[in-house]
Amino acid sequence: MKQTDTNRRDLMKYIGMGAGASISVAMAGCSGESDPNGGGNGGTETDVDDDTLVATQPIWPESMDPQNHASSNTYDMINYSLYEPLLYNNEETDDDGNYIVDPYPGLATDWEFIDDDETELRFYLREGVTFHNGNELTPEDVVFSLKRGLDVEESEIGAPRETRVPTYEDAVAVEDEFAVDLIMSNATPKAIDRVCGYPSIMSKEFVENNDPAQEPNGTGPYQLEEAVEGEELVYTYYEDYWGEEPDFTTVRWNIASETQTQVSQVQAGETDLAVEINPQGLTQLRDDDNAHTATTPTPRSVFMQMRNVGDDTPFQSTEFRQAMCLAIDNEDVTDNVVGEYGEATTTLAPEFLPESHPDLEQYPYDPGRAEELVDESGFAGTSFELHTPQGRYLRDSEVAQAITEDIDSLSNVSCDVNIRDSNSWIDDLTSDNAADQPVASIVGWGGADFLVKTAVVQCSLVEGSWGGNCYDELEELIDEANQMSEWEPYLEASREISRWLHEEYVNVWLYNSFNLYGMSNRIDFDPRIDEAVYPQSATRNE
Amino acid sequence: MVSGRYLVKRFVHGILVVWGAITLIFVLRHISPGSPINVMTPPTASPELRERVAEELGLNQPIYVQYLDYLGGVLTGDLGNSYVRGAPVSQLLIDRAPATIELAIAATVIALIIAIPLGVISATNRDEPLDYGASLASLLGISTPNFWLGLMLIMVVSVQIGFFPTSGRGTGFVAAVQLLVFEMDAGGFVTWFQHIILPAITLGTYFMALITRLTRSEMLEELEQEYVQVCRAKGLPEPLVLYKHALRNSMLPVVTVVGLQVGYLIGGSIVVEVVFSWPGVGNLIIDALTNSDWMIIQGYLILVSVSWVTVNFFVDVTYTVLDPTVSLE
C-alpha cells in the first residue's frame, strides 16, 4: 500500500511540474518575438525577409511529378516554379482586342516547321541548361518528356494530359543538331500555341532512377529546398539558372484551405500572395490599407449542360433546349449572383478569344415564348433535376439555384436543384454510359484552346466519357476546323462552331468566371488569363 | 489493481473493435459513389488509361480479394497508397499525426489547467457572483462553434492586435525541445507556443466548459460528504481539504470524460486544423474528402478508431491509480 501511495504522490508531482512548465512557456511566448527560423506560415510580419516571397495556395500539391496530376494548384507550385516547358506563353492582345498566345523561348531558343505541310515542328534547344541535380539538358530528355507527357502508348504514366496536344504523333531527336522534332498528325495554326507551357521537361536519367512524384528535379528558376508535409514548400533560387534572376530568391508556398485564413494572412502581412480567394475575401482586402487585389477573366465557361442522348431526356428536342435558354434570365443571374466576378457569355468561347463569334447576342429572356416552345416540343409537364457541384466553380450552386427557380417558374416544366458532392458528380458526368449522366448539370470548363475545349465537352475527343451531350453535325464541324492549317480559315471554322453552338441551343451558356487574388503591398503581381501563377514574375513594390 | 488477464481481455476487445471498424470502413468505401479512377485520371482520360488504372489499383478483382488484400496490408502496417498523391498512406499519417496529437494534448492541457480550478471555485462559491460567472463562461464555451471562435481569434488577436500568427505550426514540439536542450535556445519553444496557442484554445474551449461544469457538480456532491466535514473539523487547511481530498474523489467521472474527449479531440480537430492551416491529419482528411481519396480516408478512420481504443484503455487503467478501491480483473 505504501508503495502505491508514493507512486500516486509522484504522479501528482509530475502533473504539477508539467502545468508549471506550460505556464512558463506561455509567459515566455507572450513576451517574446517570433523566431525567424521558425518556418511555418511565416509567424509574424517581421519573419518575412526582403528576398522572400510568401504565397498561399488552398491545397497541397497532388504530386511533385509535373506530368502526372490534374490540379491547377499543382501546376502553380510545381510546374511553373520548378520546371520549364519548351516555350512560354507571353499572353498578348491582338489589334482587335483578342487574347492571343504569344510564344517566347523557354528551353527552346528557336522553332520552325521543317516541312511544307507544317506537321513537323523543330525546336532548337537552349545549350548549357542544367537540371537542379546537375544533369545537363539533352535532346533525349526533351524527347523523353514529350513522349511521357503526350504519348499514351509509350508513357509509363499513360500520358494523362495527352489532350493538351491532340495532334501529337511522335517526338524524335535530330541527328547532329541540338534539336528535337515534334511530329503531328496534321497541320494546325494552334500547333505552337499548344506546346506553350506543356509538357514540363524532365531529366530522363533522373526519372528512370528516382521517383519524380516525391523528388522534383527541373530546370526552373527555383529548386526545392524543403518540403514540410501539409504545411510549406520552400524554394530557393537555382544559381545555375540560365535566365534572369527573379526579384525574390526564396519562395515559400503555404497551404491554407480556408479563404478567411488566406485573407487574414494577407492582412497580417504573413503572406504576399493569396492565390484563390472568394468574392467576400476580395471585398475584405479591398478595404484594407495593407493589401491590394487583382482579378482577371479566365477562359473558364460555366454553362448548363443538357444531355441530348437517351430516350429519357427532353433535351433531344431543339425546341425544349431553346425553351430553357429563353426561360433563364442569364444577365440578371450573372449580375446578381456572380456580380463583377464573371461575364455573361454566349458560347464556350468568351468574348476575348478570337474564336468567339462577334455577332452573337445573349438569348432574350422570354418565359412566355419558352412555355410555347415546351408545348411545341411535346415535353410539356416534364420535370428534371439540375445537378451541380458546390464550390467547384465560382458561385456554382448559387447560380444553379437561381436558374432552377427561373425554369421552375414555367407553368409546364418542373425543375429541382440537386447539389452534389464534387467527385460523385464528376463520376456521373464522365460515365461511359450516357444514360447514367445527369440530364442537366452545371459544368465549368477552362482552357484557352477553343477547339480542344469544345471537342472535350461535346464528346468528339474522348471516346466514352462526356458522351451525353453529343451532336454529329458539331463533330463534323470540329473535325473540319481541325484540318485547317491556316489561321484565317481556322478562325472562320471556329467561329462557325461558336455560332452553331449558340443557334442549336446546345447548352445554356451562362458566364465566364474570373480569378481573384489578394496581395500584400510588398509585391506586385499581374494575374494571367490562363490562370498560371509564376512566382518568379512577382516583383517588389517600390 | 490491474490484472494480466484483464489486460489481455481488453487487448482482444480492442483488436475486435478495430477490425470491425476496418471492415465497416471498407464496405462504406465500396458503396459510396465516386470511382477512384476518376480521382487518378483527368476527365479527358481515354478508356485505355482508365482501364490501366483500374488494373493497377486492383479494382478489377472481386471485392473479397480486395478486402483480404487490404486487411493483410493493414496487419503489416501498409495502408495502401493515396489515390491522388501516390504516396504511402501510413507515411502520410505518420508525417501528419504528431501535429494533431500535439494540438490535442495542448488543447487538453489548457482546458484542464483552466477548467479544474474554475470548477472548484465555482463549487465553493455556490450561488455567488463567481459561480454565476464561471457558469456563464462554461455555457458560452459549450455553445460557441469552434469554427467561428477560431476565425474570431484570428481576426482579433492575430490581425487586429498582431499578437500571434494567424496560422501554421511554426515548428514541432519535439524540434523545439531539441533546440532548447541541445542548443539552449528557447526561440523554437516560443515559436511553437505562438503558433499553437490559438488553435489549442479554439479546440479546447468546448472541452474546458464541459470539464468546468462536471468538476463543479462533482465537487458539490463531494463537499456534502461527511469525510469533508471531518477533515475541516480536524483543522486541515481549506486548500488541502478541497484539492487533496474532495477534488481527488470527484476526479473519476472527470477522467472518464477526459478520456472520451481526447479521442474526440484527435478525431474532431478537423475544423480547427482547417481554420488555422494546422498541418495535421485533419487537414489531410479534408483534402482526401475533397478528392474522394478513399485510401487516406480509410487510413485516417483506422487511426481514429485505434486512438479511441487506446485512450479508453488508459482511462480504465488510470482509475486504479486515482482510486485504489477500483480493481480491473
mmCIF file with all atom_site columns, C-alpha atoms in Angstrom, chain B residues 76-211:
data_model
loop_
_atom_site.group_PDB
_atom_site.id
_atom_site.type_symbol
_atom_site.label_atom_id
_atom_site.label_alt_id
_atom_site.label_comp_id
_atom_site.label_asym_id
_atom_site.label_entity_id
_atom_site.label_seq_id
_atom_site.pdbx_PDB_ins_code
_atom_site.Cartn_x
_atom_site.Cartn_y
_atom_site.Cartn_z
_atom_site.occupancy
_atom_site.B_iso_or_equiv
_atom_site.pdbx_formal_charge
_atom_site.auth_seq_id
_atom_site.auth_comp_id
_atom_site.auth_asym_id
_atom_site.auth_atom_id
_atom_site.pdbx_PDB_model_num
ATOM 1   C CA . THR B 1 76  ? 1.707   -5.282 -41.852 1.00 0.00 ? 76  THR B CA 1
ATOM 2   C CA . GLY B 1 77  ? 1.289   -1.541 -41.455 1.00 0.00 ? 77  GLY B CA 1
ATOM 3   C CA . ASP B 1 78  ? 0.669   -0.964 -45.149 1.00 0.00 ? 78  ASP B CA 1
ATOM 4   C CA . LEU B 1 79  ? -2.447  1.164  -45.578 1.00 0.00 ? 79  LEU B CA 1
ATOM 5   C CA . GLY B 1 80  ? -2.012  1.381  -49.340 1.00 0.00 ? 80  GLY B CA 1
ATOM 6   C CA . ASN B 1 81  ? -1.099  4.388  -51.449 1.00 0.00 ? 81  ASN B CA 1
ATOM 7   C CA . SER B 1 82  ? -3.006  7.644  -51.766 1.00 0.00 ? 82  SER B CA 1
ATOM 8   C CA . TYR B 1 83  ? -5.034  7.707  -54.988 1.00 0.00 ? 83  TYR B CA 1
ATOM 9   C CA . VAL B 1 84  ? -4.191  11.334 -55.616 1.00 0.00 ? 84  VAL B CA 1
ATOM 10  C CA . ARG B 1 85  ? -0.656  11.662 -54.338 1.00 0.00 ? 85  ARG B CA 1
ATOM 11  C CA . GLY B 1 86  ? 0.644   8.168  -54.857 1.00 0.00 ? 86  GLY B CA 1
ATOM 12  C CA . ALA B 1 87  ? 2.491   8.300  -51.519 1.00 0.00 ? 87  ALA B CA 1
ATOM 13  C CA . PRO B 1 88  ? 2.043   5.568  -48.867 1.00 0.00 ? 88  PRO B CA 1
ATOM 14  C CA . VAL B 1 89  ? -0.886  6.450  -46.598 1.00 0.00 ? 89  VAL B CA 1
ATOM 15  C CA . SER B 1 90  ? 0.878   5.202  -43.479 1.00 0.00 ? 90  SER B CA 1
ATOM 16  C CA . GLN B 1 91  ? 3.776   7.572  -44.185 1.00 0.00 ? 91  GLN B CA 1
ATOM 17  C CA . LEU B 1 92  ? 1.409   10.497 -44.737 1.00 0.00 ? 92  LEU B CA 1
ATOM 18  C CA . LEU B 1 93  ? -0.322  9.737  -41.434 1.00 0.00 ? 93  LEU B CA 1
ATOM 19  C CA . ILE B 1 94  ? 2.992   9.375  -39.620 1.00 0.00 ? 94  ILE B CA 1
ATOM 20  C CA . ASP B 1 95  ? 4.098   12.728 -41.045 1.00 0.00 ? 95  ASP B CA 1
ATOM 21  C CA . ARG B 1 96  ? 0.894   14.474 -40.032 1.00 0.00 ? 96  ARG B CA 1
ATOM 22  C CA . ALA B 1 97  ? -0.109  12.725 -36.785 1.00 0.00 ? 97  ALA B CA 1
ATOM 23  C CA . PRO B 1 98  ? 2.412   14.481 -34.496 1.00 0.00 ? 98  PRO B CA 1
ATOM 24  C CA . ALA B 1 99  ? 0.879   17.871 -35.295 1.00 0.00 ? 99  ALA B CA 1
ATOM 25  C CA . THR B 1 100 ? -2.611  16.626 -34.473 1.00 0.00 ? 100 THR B CA 1
ATOM 26  C CA . ILE B 1 101 ? -1.568  14.805 -31.310 1.00 0.00 ? 101 ILE B CA 1
ATOM 27  C CA . GLU B 1 102 ? 0.377   17.868 -30.198 1.00 0.00 ? 102 GLU B CA 1
ATOM 28  C CA . LEU B 1 103 ? -2.664  20.052 -30.752 1.00 0.00 ? 103 LEU B CA 1
ATOM 29  C CA . ALA B 1 104 ? -4.984  17.647 -28.940 1.00 0.00 ? 104 ALA B CA 1
ATOM 30  C CA . ILE B 1 105 ? -2.646  17.462 -25.952 1.00 0.00 ? 105 ILE B CA 1
ATOM 31  C CA . ALA B 1 106 ? -2.177  21.228 -25.850 1.00 0.00 ? 106 ALA B CA 1
ATOM 32  C CA . ALA B 1 107 ? -5.935  21.736 -26.002 1.00 0.00 ? 107 ALA B CA 1
ATOM 33  C CA . THR B 1 108 ? -6.402  19.219 -23.197 1.00 0.00 ? 108 THR B CA 1
ATOM 34  C CA . VAL B 1 109 ? -3.730  20.809 -21.017 1.00 0.00 ? 109 VAL B CA 1
ATOM 35  C CA . ILE B 1 110 ? -5.153  24.306 -21.493 1.00 0.00 ? 110 ILE B CA 1
ATOM 36  C CA . ALA B 1 111 ? -8.662  23.039 -20.823 1.00 0.00 ? 111 ALA B CA 1
ATOM 37  C CA . LEU B 1 112 ? -7.667  21.194 -17.645 1.00 0.00 ? 112 LEU B CA 1
ATOM 38  C CA . ILE B 1 113 ? -5.483  23.988 -16.288 1.00 0.00 ? 113 ILE B CA 1
ATOM 39  C CA . ILE B 1 114 ? -8.405  26.385 -16.533 1.00 0.00 ? 114 ILE B CA 1
ATOM 40  C CA . ALA B 1 115 ? -11.384 24.090 -16.030 1.00 0.00 ? 115 ALA B CA 1
ATOM 41  C CA . ILE B 1 116 ? -10.473 22.270 -12.824 1.00 0.00 ? 116 ILE B CA 1
ATOM 42  C CA . PRO B 1 117 ? -9.685  25.337 -10.668 1.00 0.00 ? 117 PRO B CA 1
ATOM 43  C CA . LEU B 1 118 ? -12.671 27.110 -12.214 1.00 0.00 ? 118 LEU B CA 1
ATOM 44  C CA . GLY B 1 119 ? -14.938 24.181 -11.351 1.00 0.00 ? 119 GLY B CA 1
ATOM 45  C CA . VAL B 1 120 ? -13.631 24.117 -7.770  1.00 0.00 ? 120 VAL B CA 1
ATOM 46  C CA . ILE B 1 121 ? -14.011 27.875 -7.355  1.00 0.00 ? 121 ILE B CA 1
ATOM 47  C CA . SER B 1 122 ? -17.479 27.684 -8.784  1.00 0.00 ? 122 SER B CA 1
ATOM 48  C CA . ALA B 1 123 ? -18.486 24.884 -6.386  1.00 0.00 ? 123 ALA B CA 1
ATOM 49  C CA . THR B 1 124 ? -17.001 26.521 -3.312  1.00 0.00 ? 124 THR B CA 1
ATOM 50  C CA . ASN B 1 125 ? -18.740 29.803 -4.146  1.00 0.00 ? 125 ASN B CA 1
ATOM 51  C CA . ARG B 1 126 ? -22.088 28.301 -4.954  1.00 0.00 ? 126 ARG B CA 1
ATOM 52  C CA . ASP B 1 127 ? -24.776 30.802 -5.968  1.00 0.00 ? 127 ASP B CA 1
ATOM 53  C CA . GLU B 1 128 ? -22.375 33.683 -5.655  1.00 0.00 ? 128 GLU B CA 1
ATOM 54  C CA . PRO B 1 129 ? -21.181 36.013 -8.441  1.00 0.00 ? 129 PRO B CA 1
ATOM 55  C CA . LEU B 1 130 ? -18.048 33.907 -9.010  1.00 0.00 ? 130 LEU B CA 1
ATOM 56  C CA . ASP B 1 131 ? -20.213 30.826 -9.539  1.00 0.00 ? 131 ASP B CA 1
ATOM 57  C CA . TYR B 1 132 ? -22.522 32.676 -11.917 1.00 0.00 ? 132 TYR B CA 1
ATOM 58  C CA . GLY B 1 133 ? -19.517 33.994 -13.832 1.00 0.00 ? 133 GLY B CA 1
ATOM 59  C CA . ALA B 1 134 ? -17.961 30.556 -14.157 1.00 0.00 ? 134 ALA B CA 1
ATOM 60  C CA . SER B 1 135 ? -21.286 29.023 -15.186 1.00 0.00 ? 135 SER B CA 1
ATOM 61  C CA . LEU B 1 136 ? -21.830 31.720 -17.801 1.00 0.00 ? 136 LEU B CA 1
ATOM 62  C CA . ALA B 1 137 ? -18.292 31.206 -19.139 1.00 0.00 ? 137 ALA B CA 1
ATOM 63  C CA . SER B 1 138 ? -18.799 27.464 -19.424 1.00 0.00 ? 138 SER B CA 1
ATOM 64  C CA . LEU B 1 139 ? -22.186 27.933 -21.068 1.00 0.00 ? 139 LEU B CA 1
ATOM 65  C CA . LEU B 1 140 ? -20.594 30.216 -23.638 1.00 0.00 ? 140 LEU B CA 1
ATOM 66  C CA . GLY B 1 141 ? -17.776 27.734 -24.138 1.00 0.00 ? 141 GLY B CA 1
ATOM 67  C CA . ILE B 1 142 ? -20.169 24.880 -24.786 1.00 0.00 ? 142 ILE B CA 1
ATOM 68  C CA . SER B 1 143 ? -22.366 26.822 -27.166 1.00 0.00 ? 143 SER B CA 1
ATOM 69  C CA . THR B 1 144 ? -19.685 28.573 -29.241 1.00 0.00 ? 144 THR B CA 1
ATOM 70  C CA . PRO B 1 145 ? -18.938 26.788 -32.534 1.00 0.00 ? 145 PRO B CA 1
ATOM 71  C CA . ASN B 1 146 ? -15.181 26.323 -32.728 1.00 0.00 ? 146 ASN B CA 1
ATOM 72  C CA . PHE B 1 147 ? -15.138 27.301 -36.405 1.00 0.00 ? 147 PHE B CA 1
ATOM 73  C CA . TRP B 1 148 ? -16.490 30.745 -35.505 1.00 0.00 ? 148 TRP B CA 1
ATOM 74  C CA . LEU B 1 149 ? -14.313 31.073 -32.412 1.00 0.00 ? 149 LEU B CA 1
ATOM 75  C CA . GLY B 1 150 ? -11.180 30.257 -34.418 1.00 0.00 ? 150 GLY B CA 1
ATOM 76  C CA . LEU B 1 151 ? -11.930 32.844 -37.074 1.00 0.00 ? 151 LEU B CA 1
ATOM 77  C CA . MET B 1 152 ? -12.724 35.472 -34.439 1.00 0.00 ? 152 MET B CA 1
ATOM 78  C CA . LEU B 1 153 ? -9.469  34.774 -32.609 1.00 0.00 ? 153 LEU B CA 1
ATOM 79  C CA . ILE B 1 154 ? -7.545  35.094 -35.860 1.00 0.00 ? 154 ILE B CA 1
ATOM 80  C CA . MET B 1 155 ? -9.242  38.338 -36.795 1.00 0.00 ? 155 MET B CA 1
ATOM 81  C CA . VAL B 1 156 ? -8.958  39.942 -33.373 1.00 0.00 ? 156 VAL B CA 1
ATOM 82  C CA . VAL B 1 157 ? -5.827  38.508 -31.756 1.00 0.00 ? 157 VAL B CA 1
ATOM 83  C CA . SER B 1 158 ? -3.727  37.967 -34.886 1.00 0.00 ? 158 SER B CA 1
ATOM 84  C CA . VAL B 1 159 ? -4.862  40.547 -37.428 1.00 0.00 ? 159 VAL B CA 1
ATOM 85  C CA . GLN B 1 160 ? -6.012  43.431 -35.228 1.00 0.00 ? 160 GLN B CA 1
ATOM 86  C CA . ILE B 1 161 ? -3.678  43.084 -32.246 1.00 0.00 ? 161 ILE B CA 1
ATOM 87  C CA . GLY B 1 162 ? -0.912  41.223 -34.052 1.00 0.00 ? 162 GLY B CA 1
ATOM 88  C CA . PHE B 1 163 ? -0.132  39.129 -31.009 1.00 0.00 ? 163 PHE B CA 1
ATOM 89  C CA . PHE B 1 164 ? 0.079   35.670 -32.548 1.00 0.00 ? 164 PHE B CA 1
ATOM 90  C CA . PRO B 1 165 ? 0.439   34.367 -36.118 1.00 0.00 ? 165 PRO B CA 1
ATOM 91  C CA . THR B 1 166 ? -2.783  33.669 -37.951 1.00 0.00 ? 166 THR B CA 1
ATOM 92  C CA . SER B 1 167 ? -1.968  30.124 -38.936 1.00 0.00 ? 167 SER B CA 1
ATOM 93  C CA . GLY B 1 168 ? 0.557   27.363 -39.447 1.00 0.00 ? 168 GLY B CA 1
ATOM 94  C CA . ARG B 1 169 ? 2.543   25.277 -36.996 1.00 0.00 ? 169 ARG B CA 1
ATOM 95  C CA . GLY B 1 170 ? 5.841   27.127 -36.957 1.00 0.00 ? 170 GLY B CA 1
ATOM 96  C CA . THR B 1 171 ? 7.819   24.285 -35.508 1.00 0.00 ? 171 THR B CA 1
ATOM 97  C CA . GLY B 1 172 ? 7.080   20.973 -33.839 1.00 0.00 ? 172 GLY B CA 1
ATOM 98  C CA . PHE B 1 173 ? 7.203   20.476 -30.085 1.00 0.00 ? 173 PHE B CA 1
ATOM 99  C CA . VAL B 1 174 ? 9.944   17.866 -30.335 1.00 0.00 ? 174 VAL B CA 1
ATOM 100 C CA . ALA B 1 175 ? 12.085  20.126 -32.522 1.00 0.00 ? 175 ALA B CA 1
ATOM 101 C CA . ALA B 1 176 ? 11.541  22.964 -30.053 1.00 0.00 ? 176 ALA B CA 1
ATOM 102 C CA . VAL B 1 177 ? 12.627  20.772 -27.140 1.00 0.00 ? 177 VAL B CA 1
ATOM 103 C CA . GLN B 1 178 ? 15.689  19.592 -29.059 1.00 0.00 ? 178 GLN B CA 1
ATOM 104 C CA . LEU B 1 179 ? 16.653  23.182 -29.740 1.00 0.00 ? 179 LEU B CA 1
ATOM 105 C CA . LEU B 1 180 ? 16.216  24.030 -26.101 1.00 0.00 ? 180 LEU B CA 1
ATOM 106 C CA . VAL B 1 181 ? 18.109  21.018 -24.762 1.00 0.00 ? 181 VAL B CA 1
ATOM 107 C CA . PHE B 1 182 ? 20.975  20.795 -27.235 1.00 0.00 ? 182 PHE B CA 1
ATOM 108 C CA . GLU B 1 183 ? 21.456  24.449 -28.138 1.00 0.00 ? 183 GLU B CA 1
ATOM 109 C CA . MET B 1 184 ? 19.954  26.174 -25.091 1.00 0.00 ? 184 MET B CA 1
ATOM 110 C CA . ASP B 1 185 ? 17.823  28.196 -27.481 1.00 0.00 ? 185 ASP B CA 1
ATOM 111 C CA . ALA B 1 186 ? 14.275  28.911 -26.326 1.00 0.00 ? 186 ALA B CA 1
ATOM 112 C CA . GLY B 1 187 ? 13.357  30.556 -29.643 1.00 0.00 ? 187 GLY B CA 1
ATOM 113 C CA . GLY B 1 188 ? 11.893  27.349 -31.027 1.00 0.00 ? 188 GLY B CA 1
ATOM 114 C CA . PHE B 1 189 ? 9.723   26.959 -27.972 1.00 0.00 ? 189 PHE B CA 1
ATOM 115 C CA . VAL B 1 190 ? 8.427   30.496 -28.291 1.00 0.00 ? 190 VAL B CA 1
ATOM 116 C CA . THR B 1 191 ? 7.623   29.946 -31.965 1.00 0.00 ? 191 THR B CA 1
ATOM 117 C CA . TRP B 1 192 ? 5.886   26.684 -31.119 1.00 0.00 ? 192 TRP B CA 1
ATOM 118 C CA . PHE B 1 193 ? 3.849   28.343 -28.404 1.00 0.00 ? 193 PHE B CA 1
ATOM 119 C CA . GLN B 1 194 ? 2.899   31.335 -30.535 1.00 0.00 ? 194 GLN B CA 1
ATOM 120 C CA . HIS B 1 195 ? 1.553   29.073 -33.249 1.00 0.00 ? 195 HIS B CA 1
ATOM 121 C CA . ILE B 1 196 ? -0.239  26.538 -31.089 1.00 0.00 ? 196 ILE B CA 1
ATOM 122 C CA . ILE B 1 197 ? -1.937  28.782 -28.560 1.00 0.00 ? 197 ILE B CA 1
ATOM 123 C CA . LEU B 1 198 ? -4.881  29.984 -30.662 1.00 0.00 ? 198 LEU B CA 1
ATOM 124 C CA . PRO B 1 199 ? -5.752  26.618 -32.223 1.00 0.00 ? 199 PRO B CA 1
ATOM 125 C CA . ALA B 1 200 ? -5.387  24.949 -28.825 1.00 0.00 ? 200 ALA B CA 1
ATOM 126 C CA . ILE B 1 201 ? -7.713  27.473 -27.174 1.00 0.00 ? 201 ILE B CA 1
ATOM 127 C CA . THR B 1 202 ? -10.195 27.030 -30.008 1.00 0.00 ? 202 THR B CA 1
ATOM 128 C CA . LEU B 1 203 ? -10.111 23.264 -29.810 1.00 0.00 ? 203 LEU B CA 1
ATOM 129 C CA . GLY B 1 204 ? -10.074 23.180 -26.021 1.00 0.00 ? 204 GLY B CA 1
ATOM 130 C CA . THR B 1 205 ? -12.838 25.673 -25.293 1.00 0.00 ? 205 THR B CA 1
ATOM 131 C CA . TYR B 1 206 ? -15.736 23.249 -25.511 1.00 0.00 ? 206 TYR B CA 1
ATOM 132 C CA . PHE B 1 207 ? -13.747 20.709 -23.551 1.00 0.00 ? 207 PHE B CA 1
ATOM 133 C CA . MET B 1 208 ? -12.876 23.294 -20.904 1.00 0.00 ? 208 MET B CA 1
ATOM 134 C CA . ALA B 1 209 ? -16.509 24.289 -20.471 1.00 0.00 ? 209 ALA B CA 1
ATOM 135 C CA . LEU B 1 210 ? -17.545 20.668 -20.155 1.00 0.00 ? 210 LEU B CA 1
ATOM 136 C CA . ILE B 1 211 ? -14.933 19.867 -17.514 1.00 0.00 ? 211 ILE B CA 1
#
